[in-house]
Each structure stands twice: as structure tokens, then as C-alpha cells.
Amino acid sequence: MIVGIPGNELVIRVYLQENHPSTPTRFIVCLAMIDLASCCLSVPFFLTVLRYSINFLNSFKQSARYFTF
């Protein structure tokens, strides 16, 4: 998360500055956006499961593992 968020933001900013983006450029930007969303969602889920693993329902644990991995 420490490297993922700034790194993906940098990739998105650099590749969006092109005047006429090509298909590979758009693909790289989409991958960076998906990875950025994954970084922002999976780490809080994972930390929550680690901290409060006994108090949550089994379905929450399974969904948190799905988003994490």
C-alpha cells in the first residue's frame, strides 16, 4: 500500500499526459486504476481481519480474503 498508491498514481498521471493515447497506453492506465482500487480496498480489509478475527462472521472473513488475494 505504501508503494502501490503513489506508484499507480504516477503511472496514471504520466500515461494520461499523452496527446493521443494508443490502445496499450489505455490498457496500462486501466491496469493501474484497477491496481490502485485493489490497494485501497484490500489492505483495510486485511488489517480488519487480522485485528478483529474472532468478532466477525465467517462470510466477512471469506469476502475479505477474496479481496485480499
mmCIF file of C-alpha atoms in Angstrom:
data_model
loop_
_atom_site.group_PDB
_atom_site.id
_atom_site.type_symbol
_atom_site.label_atom_id
_atom_site.label_comp_id
_atom_site.label_asym_id
_atom_site.label_seq_id
_atom_site.Cartn_x
_atom_site.Cartn_y
_atom_site.Cartn_z
ATOM 1 C CA MET A 1 0.000 0.000 0.000
ATOM 2 C CA ILE A 2 2.894 2.345 0.754
ATOM 3 C CA VAL A 3 4.374 1.833 -2.705
ATOM 4 C CA GLY A 4 1.202 0.828 -4.559
ATOM 5 C CA ILE A 5 -0.794 4.022 -4.204
ATOM 6 C CA PRO A 6 1.913 6.554 -5.178
ATOM 7 C CA GLY A 7 3.282 4.251 -7.869
ATOM 8 C CA ASN A 8 -0.075 3.744 -9.537
ATOM 9 C CA GLU A 9 -0.881 7.446 -9.289
ATOM 10 C CA LEU A 10 2.420 8.224 -11.003
ATOM 11 C CA VAL A 11 1.707 5.743 -13.803
ATOM 12 C CA ILE A 12 -1.773 7.179 -14.322
ATOM 13 C CA ARG A 13 -0.511 10.783 -14.417
ATOM 14 C CA VAL A 14 2.372 10.039 -16.791
ATOM 15 C CA TYR A 15 0.338 7.995 -19.245
ATOM 16 C CA LEU A 16 -2.640 10.369 -19.253
ATOM 17 C CA GLN A 17 -0.419 13.277 -20.335
ATOM 18 C CA GLU A 18 -0.070 11.834 -23.836
ATOM 19 C CA ASN A 19 -1.941 13.767 -26.505
ATOM 20 C CA HIS A 20 -3.126 10.758 -28.486
ATOM 21 C CA PRO A 21 -3.141 7.693 -26.249
ATOM 22 C CA SER A 22 -2.820 4.367 -28.006
ATOM 23 C CA THR A 23 -4.506 1.108 -27.066
ATOM 24 C CA PRO A 24 -1.544 -0.156 -24.991
ATOM 25 C CA THR A 25 -1.448 3.166 -23.141
ATOM 26 C CA ARG A 26 -5.130 2.897 -22.272
ATOM 27 C CA PHE A 27 -4.595 -0.694 -21.170
ATOM 28 C CA ILE A 28 -1.754 0.337 -18.837
ATOM 29 C CA VAL A 29 -3.884 3.129 -17.361
ATOM 30 C CA CYS A 30 -6.776 0.715 -16.784
ATOM 31 C CA LEU A 31 -4.452 -1.767 -15.076
ATOM 32 C CA ALA A 32 -3.064 0.982 -12.863
ATOM 33 C CA MET A 33 -6.584 2.106 -11.912
ATOM 34 C CA ILE A 34 -7.645 -1.435 -11.048
ATOM 35 C CA ASP A 35 -4.483 -1.991 -9.025
ATOM 36 C CA LEU A 36 -5.000 1.323 -7.233
ATOM 37 C CA ALA A 37 -8.546 0.308 -6.298
ATOM 38 C CA SER A 38 -7.254 -3.063 -5.143
ATOM 39 C CA CYS A 39 -4.627 -1.407 -2.945
ATOM 40 C CA CYS A 40 -7.202 0.892 -1.408
ATOM 41 C CA LEU A 41 -9.718 -1.893 -0.716
ATOM 42 C CA SER A 42 -7.713 -4.992 0.125
ATOM 43 C CA VAL A 43 -5.326 -3.609 2.743
ATOM 44 C CA PRO A 44 -8.047 -2.212 5.050
ATOM 45 C CA PHE A 45 -9.977 -5.488 4.750
ATOM 46 C CA PHE A 46 -6.865 -7.500 5.548
ATOM 47 C CA LEU A 47 -5.943 -5.346 8.544
ATOM 48 C CA THR A 48 -9.500 -5.549 9.861
ATOM 49 C CA VAL A 49 -9.499 -9.334 9.640
ATOM 50 C CA LEU A 50 -6.146 -9.512 11.402
ATOM 51 C CA ARG A 51 -7.230 -7.181 14.182
ATOM 52 C CA TYR A 52 -10.760 -8.466 14.813
ATOM 53 C CA SER A 53 -10.595 -12.032 13.511
ATOM 54 C CA ILE A 54 -12.734 -13.501 16.300
ATOM 55 C CA ASN A 55 -15.595 -10.987 16.250
ATOM 56 C CA PHE A 56 -16.575 -11.128 12.572
ATOM 57 C CA LEU A 57 -18.822 -13.549 10.800
ATOM 58 C CA ASN A 58 -17.346 -16.247 8.621
ATOM 59 C CA SER A 59 -18.820 -14.659 5.469
ATOM 60 C CA PHE A 60 -16.991 -11.396 6.173
ATOM 61 C CA LYS A 61 -13.708 -13.274 6.571
ATOM 62 C CA GLN A 62 -14.244 -15.044 3.261
ATOM 63 C CA SER A 63 -15.078 -11.832 1.419
ATOM 64 C CA ALA A 64 -12.038 -10.110 2.939
ATOM 65 C CA ARG A 65 -9.809 -12.960 1.771
ATOM 66 C CA TYR A 66 -11.358 -12.713 -1.687
ATOM 67 C CA PHE A 67 -10.496 -9.008 -1.953
ATOM 68 C CA THR A 68 -7.036 -9.512 -0.466
ATOM 69 C CA PHE A 69 -5.892 -12.347 -2.685
#
